mmCIF file of C-alpha atoms and ligand atoms in Angstrom:
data_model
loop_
_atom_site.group_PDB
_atom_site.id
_atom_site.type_symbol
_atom_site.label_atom_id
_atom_site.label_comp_id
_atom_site.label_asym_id
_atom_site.label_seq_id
_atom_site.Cartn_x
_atom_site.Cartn_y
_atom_site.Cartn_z
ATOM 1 C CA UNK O 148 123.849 101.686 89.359
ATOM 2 C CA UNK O 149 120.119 99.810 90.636
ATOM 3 C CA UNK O 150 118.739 100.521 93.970
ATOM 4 C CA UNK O 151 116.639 97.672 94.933
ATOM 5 C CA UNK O 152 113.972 97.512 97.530
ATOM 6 C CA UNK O 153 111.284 94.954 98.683
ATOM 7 C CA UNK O 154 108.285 95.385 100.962
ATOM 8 C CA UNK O 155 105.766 93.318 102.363
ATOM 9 C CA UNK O 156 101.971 93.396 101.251
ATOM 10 C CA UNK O 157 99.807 93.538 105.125
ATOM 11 C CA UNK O 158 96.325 92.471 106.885
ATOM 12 C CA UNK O 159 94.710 95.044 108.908
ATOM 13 C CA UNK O 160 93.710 92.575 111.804
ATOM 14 C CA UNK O 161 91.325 95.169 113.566
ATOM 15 C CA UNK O 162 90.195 98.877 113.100
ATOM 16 C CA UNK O 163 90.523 99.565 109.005
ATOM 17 C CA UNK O 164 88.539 102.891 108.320
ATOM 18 C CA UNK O 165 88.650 103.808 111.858
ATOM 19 C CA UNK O 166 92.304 104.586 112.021
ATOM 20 C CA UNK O 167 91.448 107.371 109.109
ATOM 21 C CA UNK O 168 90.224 109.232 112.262
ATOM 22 C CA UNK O 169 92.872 108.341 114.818
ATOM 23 C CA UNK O 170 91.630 105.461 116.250
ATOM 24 C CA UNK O 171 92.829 102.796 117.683
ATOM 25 C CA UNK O 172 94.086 99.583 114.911
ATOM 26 C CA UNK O 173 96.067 96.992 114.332
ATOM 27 C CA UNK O 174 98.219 95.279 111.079
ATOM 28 C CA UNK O 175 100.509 92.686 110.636
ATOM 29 C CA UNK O 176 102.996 92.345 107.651
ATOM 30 C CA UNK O 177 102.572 89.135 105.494
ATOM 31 C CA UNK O 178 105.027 87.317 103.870
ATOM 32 C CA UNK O 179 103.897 88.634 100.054
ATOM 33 C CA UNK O 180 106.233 91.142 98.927
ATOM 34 C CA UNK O 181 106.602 93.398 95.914
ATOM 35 C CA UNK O 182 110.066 94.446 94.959
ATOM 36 C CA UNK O 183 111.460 97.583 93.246
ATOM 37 C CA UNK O 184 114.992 98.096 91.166
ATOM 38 C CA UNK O 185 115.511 101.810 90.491
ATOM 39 C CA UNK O 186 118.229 102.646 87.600
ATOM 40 C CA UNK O 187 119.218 105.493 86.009
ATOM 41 C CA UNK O 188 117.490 106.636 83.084
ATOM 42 C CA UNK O 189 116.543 109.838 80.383
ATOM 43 C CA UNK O 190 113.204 108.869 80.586
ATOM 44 C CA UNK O 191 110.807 107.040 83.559
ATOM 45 C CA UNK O 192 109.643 103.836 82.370
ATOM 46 C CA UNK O 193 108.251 101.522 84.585
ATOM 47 C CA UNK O 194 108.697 97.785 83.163
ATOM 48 C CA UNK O 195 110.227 99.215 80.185
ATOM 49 C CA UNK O 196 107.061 101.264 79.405
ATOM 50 C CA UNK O 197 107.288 105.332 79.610
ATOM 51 C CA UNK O 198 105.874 106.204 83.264
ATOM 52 C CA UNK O 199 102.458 108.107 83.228
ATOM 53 C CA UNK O 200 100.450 109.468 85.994
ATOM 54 C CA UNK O 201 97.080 107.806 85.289
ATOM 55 C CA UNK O 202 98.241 104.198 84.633
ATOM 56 C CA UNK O 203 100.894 104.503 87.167
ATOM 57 C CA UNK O 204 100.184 106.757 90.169
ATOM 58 C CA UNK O 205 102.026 105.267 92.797
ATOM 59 C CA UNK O 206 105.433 105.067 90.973
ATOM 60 C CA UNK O 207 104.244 108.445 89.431
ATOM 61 C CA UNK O 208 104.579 109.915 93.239
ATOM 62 C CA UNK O 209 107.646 108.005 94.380
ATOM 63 C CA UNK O 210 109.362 109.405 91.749
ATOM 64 C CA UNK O 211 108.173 112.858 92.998
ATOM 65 C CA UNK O 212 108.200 113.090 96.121
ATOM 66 C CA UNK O 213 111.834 111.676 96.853
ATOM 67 C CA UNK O 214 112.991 114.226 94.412
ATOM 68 C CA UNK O 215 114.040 111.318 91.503
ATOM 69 C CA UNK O 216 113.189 112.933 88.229
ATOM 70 C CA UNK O 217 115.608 110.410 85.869
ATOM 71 C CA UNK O 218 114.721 107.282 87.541
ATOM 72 C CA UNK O 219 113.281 104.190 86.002
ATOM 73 C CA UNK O 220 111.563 101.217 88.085
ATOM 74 C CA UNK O 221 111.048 97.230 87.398
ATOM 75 C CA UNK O 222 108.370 96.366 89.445
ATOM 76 C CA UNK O 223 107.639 92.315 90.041
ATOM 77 C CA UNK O 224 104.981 91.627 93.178
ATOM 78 C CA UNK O 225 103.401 88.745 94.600
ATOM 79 C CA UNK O 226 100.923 90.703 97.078
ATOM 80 C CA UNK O 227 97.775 90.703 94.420
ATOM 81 C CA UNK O 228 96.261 93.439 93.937
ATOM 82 C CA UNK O 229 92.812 95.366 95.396
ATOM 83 C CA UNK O 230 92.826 92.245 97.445
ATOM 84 C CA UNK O 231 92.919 94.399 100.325
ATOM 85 C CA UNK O 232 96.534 93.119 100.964
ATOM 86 C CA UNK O 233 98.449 96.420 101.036
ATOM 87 C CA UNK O 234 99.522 96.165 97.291
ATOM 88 C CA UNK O 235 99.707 99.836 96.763
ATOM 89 C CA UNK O 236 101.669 100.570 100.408
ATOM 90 C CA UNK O 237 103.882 97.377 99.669
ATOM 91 C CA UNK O 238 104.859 99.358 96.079
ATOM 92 C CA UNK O 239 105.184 102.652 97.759
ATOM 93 C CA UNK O 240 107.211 101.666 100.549
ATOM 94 C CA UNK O 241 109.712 99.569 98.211
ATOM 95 C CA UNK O 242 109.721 102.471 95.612
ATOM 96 C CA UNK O 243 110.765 104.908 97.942
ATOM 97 C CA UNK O 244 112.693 102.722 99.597
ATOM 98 C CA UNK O 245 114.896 102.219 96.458
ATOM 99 C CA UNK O 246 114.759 105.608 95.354
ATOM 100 C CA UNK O 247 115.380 107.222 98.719
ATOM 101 C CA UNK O 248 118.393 105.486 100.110
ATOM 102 C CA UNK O 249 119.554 107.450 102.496
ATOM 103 C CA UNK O 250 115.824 107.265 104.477
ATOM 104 C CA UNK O 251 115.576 105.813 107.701
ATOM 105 C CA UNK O 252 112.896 103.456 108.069
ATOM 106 C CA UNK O 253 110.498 106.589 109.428
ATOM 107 C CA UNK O 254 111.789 108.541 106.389
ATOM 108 C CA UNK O 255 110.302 105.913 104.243
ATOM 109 C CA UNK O 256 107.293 105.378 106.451
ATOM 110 C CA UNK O 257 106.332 109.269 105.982
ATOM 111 C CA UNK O 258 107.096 109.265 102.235
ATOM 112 C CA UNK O 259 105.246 106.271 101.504
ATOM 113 C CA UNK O 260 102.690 107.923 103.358
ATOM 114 C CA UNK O 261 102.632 111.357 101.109
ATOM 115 C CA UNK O 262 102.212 109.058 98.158
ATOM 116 C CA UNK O 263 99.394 107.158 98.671
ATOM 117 C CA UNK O 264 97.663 110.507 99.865
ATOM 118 C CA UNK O 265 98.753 112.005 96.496
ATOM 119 C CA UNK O 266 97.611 108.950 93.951
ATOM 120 C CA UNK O 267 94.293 108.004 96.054
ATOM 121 C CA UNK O 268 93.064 111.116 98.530
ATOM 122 C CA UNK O 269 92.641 110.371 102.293
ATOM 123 C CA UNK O 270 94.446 107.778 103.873
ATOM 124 C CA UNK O 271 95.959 106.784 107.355
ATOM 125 C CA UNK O 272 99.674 105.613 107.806
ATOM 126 C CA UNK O 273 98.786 102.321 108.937
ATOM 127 C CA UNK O 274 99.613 100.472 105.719
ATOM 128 C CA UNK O 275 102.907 102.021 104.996
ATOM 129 C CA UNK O 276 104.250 101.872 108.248
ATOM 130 C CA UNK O 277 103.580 98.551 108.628
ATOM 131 C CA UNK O 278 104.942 97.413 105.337
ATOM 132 C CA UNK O 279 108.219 99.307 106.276
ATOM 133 C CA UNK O 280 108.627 97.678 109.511
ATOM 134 C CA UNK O 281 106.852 94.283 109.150
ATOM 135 C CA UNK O 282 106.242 92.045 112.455
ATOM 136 C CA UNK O 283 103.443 93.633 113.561
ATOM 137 C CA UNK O 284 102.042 97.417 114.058
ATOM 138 C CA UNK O 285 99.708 98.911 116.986
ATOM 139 C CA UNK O 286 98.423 102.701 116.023
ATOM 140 C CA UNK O 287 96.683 104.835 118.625
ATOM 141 C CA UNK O 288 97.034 108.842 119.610
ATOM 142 C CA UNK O 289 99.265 107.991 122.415
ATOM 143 C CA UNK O 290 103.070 108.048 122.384
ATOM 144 C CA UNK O 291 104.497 105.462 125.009
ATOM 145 C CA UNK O 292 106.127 101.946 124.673
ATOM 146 C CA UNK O 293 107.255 100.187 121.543
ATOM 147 C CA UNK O 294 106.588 103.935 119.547
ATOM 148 C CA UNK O 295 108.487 103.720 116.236
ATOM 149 C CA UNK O 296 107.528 106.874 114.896
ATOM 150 C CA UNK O 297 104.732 109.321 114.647
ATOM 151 C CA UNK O 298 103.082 111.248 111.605
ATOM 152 C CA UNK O 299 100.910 114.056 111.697
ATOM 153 C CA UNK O 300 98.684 115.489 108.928
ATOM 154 C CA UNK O 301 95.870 117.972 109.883
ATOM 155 C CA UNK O 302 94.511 117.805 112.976
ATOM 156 C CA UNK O 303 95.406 114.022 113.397
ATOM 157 C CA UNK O 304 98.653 112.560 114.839
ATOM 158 C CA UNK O 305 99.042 108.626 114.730
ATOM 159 C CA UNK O 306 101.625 107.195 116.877
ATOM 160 C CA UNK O 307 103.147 103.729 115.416
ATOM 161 C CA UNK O 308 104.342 101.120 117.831
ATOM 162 C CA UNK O 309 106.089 97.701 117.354
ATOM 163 C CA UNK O 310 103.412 94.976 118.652
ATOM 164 C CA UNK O 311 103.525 90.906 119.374
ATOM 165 C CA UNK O 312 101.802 88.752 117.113
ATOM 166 C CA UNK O 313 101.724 85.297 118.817
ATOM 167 C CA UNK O 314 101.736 82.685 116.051
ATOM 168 C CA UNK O 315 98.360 82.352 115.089
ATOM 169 C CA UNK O 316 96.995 80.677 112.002
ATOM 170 C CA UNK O 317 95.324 83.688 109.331
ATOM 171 C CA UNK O 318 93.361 82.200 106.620
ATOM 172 C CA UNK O 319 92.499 85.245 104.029
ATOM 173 C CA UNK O 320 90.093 84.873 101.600
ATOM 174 C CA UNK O 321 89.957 86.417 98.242
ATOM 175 C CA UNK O 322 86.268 87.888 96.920
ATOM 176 C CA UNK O 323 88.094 88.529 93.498
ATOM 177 C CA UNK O 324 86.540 91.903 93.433
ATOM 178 C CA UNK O 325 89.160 94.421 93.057
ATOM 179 C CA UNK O 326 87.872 97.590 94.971
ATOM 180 C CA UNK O 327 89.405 101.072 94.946
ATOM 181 C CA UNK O 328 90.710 102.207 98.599
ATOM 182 C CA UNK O 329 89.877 105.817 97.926
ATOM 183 C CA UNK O 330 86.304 105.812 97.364
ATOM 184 C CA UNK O 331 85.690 103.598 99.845
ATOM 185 C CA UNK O 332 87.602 106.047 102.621
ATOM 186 C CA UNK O 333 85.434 108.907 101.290
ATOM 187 C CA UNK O 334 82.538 107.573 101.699
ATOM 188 C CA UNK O 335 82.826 106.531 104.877
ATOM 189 C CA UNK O 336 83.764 110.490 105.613
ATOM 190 C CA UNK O 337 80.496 111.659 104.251
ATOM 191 C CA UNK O 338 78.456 109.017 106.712
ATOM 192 C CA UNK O 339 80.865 110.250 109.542
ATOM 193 C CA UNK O 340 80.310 114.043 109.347
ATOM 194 C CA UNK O 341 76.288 112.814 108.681
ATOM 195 C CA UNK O 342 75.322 110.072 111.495
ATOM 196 C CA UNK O 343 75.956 109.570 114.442
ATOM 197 C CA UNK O 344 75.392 105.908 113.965
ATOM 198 C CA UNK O 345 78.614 106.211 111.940
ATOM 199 C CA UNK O 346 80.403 108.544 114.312
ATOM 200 C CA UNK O 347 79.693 105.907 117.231
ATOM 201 C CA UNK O 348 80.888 103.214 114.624
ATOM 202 C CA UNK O 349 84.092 104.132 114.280
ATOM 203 C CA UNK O 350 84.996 104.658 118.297
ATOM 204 C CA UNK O 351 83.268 101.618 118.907
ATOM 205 C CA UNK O 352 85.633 100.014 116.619
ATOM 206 C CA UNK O 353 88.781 101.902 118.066
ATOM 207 C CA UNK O 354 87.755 100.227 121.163
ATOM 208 C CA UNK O 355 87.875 96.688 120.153
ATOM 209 C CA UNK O 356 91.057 97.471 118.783
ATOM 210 C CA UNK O 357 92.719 98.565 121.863
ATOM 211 C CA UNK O 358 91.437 95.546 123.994
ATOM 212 C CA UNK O 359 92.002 93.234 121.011
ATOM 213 C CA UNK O 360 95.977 94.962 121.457
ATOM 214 C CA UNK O 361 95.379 93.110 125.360
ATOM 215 C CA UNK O 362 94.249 90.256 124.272
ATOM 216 C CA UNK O 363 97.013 89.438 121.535
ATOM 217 C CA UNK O 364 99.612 89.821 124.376
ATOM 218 C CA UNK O 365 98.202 86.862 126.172
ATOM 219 C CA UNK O 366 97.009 84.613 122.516
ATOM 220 C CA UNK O 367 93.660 84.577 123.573
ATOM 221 C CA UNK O 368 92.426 83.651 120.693
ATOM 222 C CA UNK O 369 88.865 82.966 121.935
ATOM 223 C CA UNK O 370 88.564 86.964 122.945
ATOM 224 C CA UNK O 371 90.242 87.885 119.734
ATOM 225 C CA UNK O 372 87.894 85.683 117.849
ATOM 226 C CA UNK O 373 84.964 87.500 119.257
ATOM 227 C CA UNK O 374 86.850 90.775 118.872
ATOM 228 C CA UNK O 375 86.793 90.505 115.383
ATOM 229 C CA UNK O 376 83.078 89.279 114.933
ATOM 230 C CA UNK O 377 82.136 92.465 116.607
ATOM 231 C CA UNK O 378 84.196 94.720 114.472
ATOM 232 C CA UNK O 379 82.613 93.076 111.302
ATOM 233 C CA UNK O 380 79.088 93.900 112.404
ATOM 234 C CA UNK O 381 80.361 97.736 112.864
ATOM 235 C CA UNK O 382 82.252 97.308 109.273
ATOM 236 C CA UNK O 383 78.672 96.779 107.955
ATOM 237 C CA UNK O 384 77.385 99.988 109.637
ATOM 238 C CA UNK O 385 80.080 101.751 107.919
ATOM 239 C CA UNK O 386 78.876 100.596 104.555
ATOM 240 C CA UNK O 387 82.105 98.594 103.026
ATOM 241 C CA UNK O 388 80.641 95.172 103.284
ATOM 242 C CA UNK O 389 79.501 93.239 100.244
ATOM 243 C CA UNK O 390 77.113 90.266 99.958
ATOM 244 C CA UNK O 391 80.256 88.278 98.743
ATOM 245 C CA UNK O 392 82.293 89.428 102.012
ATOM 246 C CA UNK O 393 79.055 88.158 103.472
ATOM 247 C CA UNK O 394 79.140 85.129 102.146
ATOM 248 C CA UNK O 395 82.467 83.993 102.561
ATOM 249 C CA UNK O 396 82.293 85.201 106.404
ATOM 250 C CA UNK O 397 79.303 82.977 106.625
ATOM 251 C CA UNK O 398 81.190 79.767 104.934
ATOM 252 C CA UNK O 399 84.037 80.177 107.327
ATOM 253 C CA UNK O 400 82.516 80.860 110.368
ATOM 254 C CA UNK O 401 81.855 77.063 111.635
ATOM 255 C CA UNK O 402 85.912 76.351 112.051
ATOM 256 C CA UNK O 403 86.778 80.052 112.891
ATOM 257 C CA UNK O 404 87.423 82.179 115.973
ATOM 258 C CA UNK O 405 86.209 84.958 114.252
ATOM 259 C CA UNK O 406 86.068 86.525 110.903
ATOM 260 C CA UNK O 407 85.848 90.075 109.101
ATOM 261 C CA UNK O 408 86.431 91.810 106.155
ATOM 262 C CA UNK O 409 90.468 93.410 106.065
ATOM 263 C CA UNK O 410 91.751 96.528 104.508
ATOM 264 C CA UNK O 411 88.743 98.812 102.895
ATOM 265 C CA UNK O 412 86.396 96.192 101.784
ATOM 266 C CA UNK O 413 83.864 96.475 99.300
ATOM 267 C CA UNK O 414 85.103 93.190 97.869
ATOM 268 C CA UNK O 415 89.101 92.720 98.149
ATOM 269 C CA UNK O 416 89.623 90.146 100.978
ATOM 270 C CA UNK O 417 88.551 88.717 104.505
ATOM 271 C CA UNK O 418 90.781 87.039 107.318
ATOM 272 C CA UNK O 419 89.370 83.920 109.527
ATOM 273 C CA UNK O 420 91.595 82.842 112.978
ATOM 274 C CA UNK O 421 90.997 79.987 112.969
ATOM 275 C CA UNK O 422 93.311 76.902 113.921
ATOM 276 C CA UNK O 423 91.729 74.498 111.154
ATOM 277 C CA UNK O 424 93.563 76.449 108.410
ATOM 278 C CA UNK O 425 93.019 73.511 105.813
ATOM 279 C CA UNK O 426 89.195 73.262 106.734
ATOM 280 C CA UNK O 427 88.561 77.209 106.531
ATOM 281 C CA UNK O 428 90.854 77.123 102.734
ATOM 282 C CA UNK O 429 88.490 74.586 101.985
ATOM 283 C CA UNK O 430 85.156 76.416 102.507
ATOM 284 C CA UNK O 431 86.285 79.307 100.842
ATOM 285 C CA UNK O 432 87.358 77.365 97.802
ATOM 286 C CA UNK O 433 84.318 75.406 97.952
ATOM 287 C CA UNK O 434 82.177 78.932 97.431
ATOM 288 C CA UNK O 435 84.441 79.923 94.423
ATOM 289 C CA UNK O 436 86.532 82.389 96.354
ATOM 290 C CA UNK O 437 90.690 81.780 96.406
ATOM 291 C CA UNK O 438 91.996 81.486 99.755
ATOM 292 C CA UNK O 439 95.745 81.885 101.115
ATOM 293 C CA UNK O 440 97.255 80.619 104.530
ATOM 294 C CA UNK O 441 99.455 83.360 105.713
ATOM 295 C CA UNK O 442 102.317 83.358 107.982
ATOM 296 C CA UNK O 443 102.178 87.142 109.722
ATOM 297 C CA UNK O 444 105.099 88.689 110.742
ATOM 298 C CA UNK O 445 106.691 89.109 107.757
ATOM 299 C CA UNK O 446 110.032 91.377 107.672
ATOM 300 C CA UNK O 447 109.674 95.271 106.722
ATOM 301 C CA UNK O 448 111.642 97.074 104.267
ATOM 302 C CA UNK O 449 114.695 95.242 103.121
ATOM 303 C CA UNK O 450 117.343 97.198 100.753
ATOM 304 C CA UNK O 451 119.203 94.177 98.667
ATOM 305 C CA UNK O 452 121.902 96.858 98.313
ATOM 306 C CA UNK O 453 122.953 100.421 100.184
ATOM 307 C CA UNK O 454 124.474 101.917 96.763
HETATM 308 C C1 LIG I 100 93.178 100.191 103.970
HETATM 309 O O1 LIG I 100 94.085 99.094 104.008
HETATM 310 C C2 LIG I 100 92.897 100.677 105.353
HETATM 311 C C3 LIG I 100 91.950 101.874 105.442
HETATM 312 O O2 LIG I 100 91.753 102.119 106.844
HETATM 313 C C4 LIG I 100 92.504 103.095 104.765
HETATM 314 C C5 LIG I 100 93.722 103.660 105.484
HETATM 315 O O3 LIG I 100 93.878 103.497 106.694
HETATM 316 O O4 LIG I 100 94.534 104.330 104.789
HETATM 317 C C6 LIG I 100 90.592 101.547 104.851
#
């Protein structure tokens, strides 16, 4: 018998890094999706090749932590990745979703969750949860309309809610610089618990986030625009810029609302809103980078069979 799974890859539209704390921040699904077929097996493989912790951590987990020793996975994805995309939440969502298929959607949400804690160290829920339930995800410390579900670990608690995107044109651009999401996190912990600079940072950016949540319920793209210019600047103080997030921002900026870096930075990808799609593709292409128009919105989980 094969379980099969697919999940969406995302764009953290504002608040990445900040939502590690609790704050405030928003993500949309895209429509890039990885997909997972679990079968019955003696041995893990993954693509036919025997499964191993180090090259394969986030399958490694899946496996674990939904209780599936004699499982093994195909794996075929279109979300690239350390392109800031949500490759790793896309995989552990549609893993877990394959292997655990029984879970409701918060099921999968939470276990997703526990792996990409386990294969990369501190995380928030923000890119699992919205890769299981696509559209579009607001996360804040309240309960209270729209909540889908909530997750605790520690001392935080992040409640997820179902949010409106208005259609809205997303150019992403590509650095080509695959960056590691866990090193990034940690470092921005260790200029947290040092400066207050970064301290203020992060609420600052929690902020913009919750007006930005205001300002997507009426499409004011203007506001949003501005919204996002603002949390770039505060993405800098946090350290997880690069000069070639820099550049791109700067050769998109002319026939863009706004711009900033998405997911953890430190290369991986930015977004422009923009409604000259072709024009802002261009620019980044012009500067070497690869750009992709995105639809947002795409759909969450998706089992292709209930076994
Ligand atoms: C990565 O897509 C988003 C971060 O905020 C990490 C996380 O929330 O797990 C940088």
């Amino acid at each position: 018998m094969t379980y099969s799974a697919s999940a969406p890859g995302k764009v953290i539209l504002f608040g990445e890094h900040a939502v590690v704390f609790g704050e405030p921040a928003i993500a949309a699904a895209l429509d890039l999706r990885t997909r997972v077929d679990a079968t019955e097996s003696d041995t893990p493989r993954i693509n036919g090749v025997p499964l191993r912790q180090e090259t394969n951590p986030y399958p490694y987990h899946a496996l674990s932590v939904t209780g599936s020793r004699s499982m093994s996975l195909t794996i075929d994805s279109d979300v690239p990745p350390g392109a800031g995309l949500g490759s790793s939440a896309a995989l552990s969502v549609a893993a877990v979703g394959a292997l655990g298929k029984d879970y409701s959607d918060a099921e999968v949400a939470e276990s997703a969750f526990s792996v990409e804690l386990l294969a990369q160290g501190r995380a928030s829920p923000i890119d699992t949860s919205v890769s299981t339930h696509g559209r579009a995800i607001y996360v804040d410390r309240n309960g209270g309309s729209g909540l889908l579900w909530s997750v605790r670990r520690g001392d935080v608690t992040w409640h997820i809610h179902h949010v409106d995107v208005p259609a809205m044109d997303i150019v992403v651009g590509f650095t080509g610089i695959s960056a590691a999401t866990g090193p990034l996190v940690e470092n921005v912990r260790r200029l947290h618990s040092k400066y207050s600079t970064a301290r203020n940072a992060v609420v600052e950016i929690g902020t913009i986030a919750a007006e930005a949540r205001r300002r997507l319920s009426t499409g004011d793209v203007v506001g949003l625009g501005s919204l996002m210019d603002r949390n770039q600047k505060l993405l800098v103080t946090l350290g997880v810029s690069s000069r070639e997030i820099g550049s791109l921002i700067d050769a998109v900026r002319p026939y863009s609302y706004g711009a900033k870096l998405t997911g953890a930075g430190g290369g991986g990808s930015i977004i422009s809103l923009t409604d000259r799609p072709e024009r802002v593709a261009e620019a980044i292409a012009k500067r070497g980078f690869t750009p992709f128009i995105c639809k947002l919105g795409g759909e969450g989980l998706r089992r292709e069979n209930d076994g």
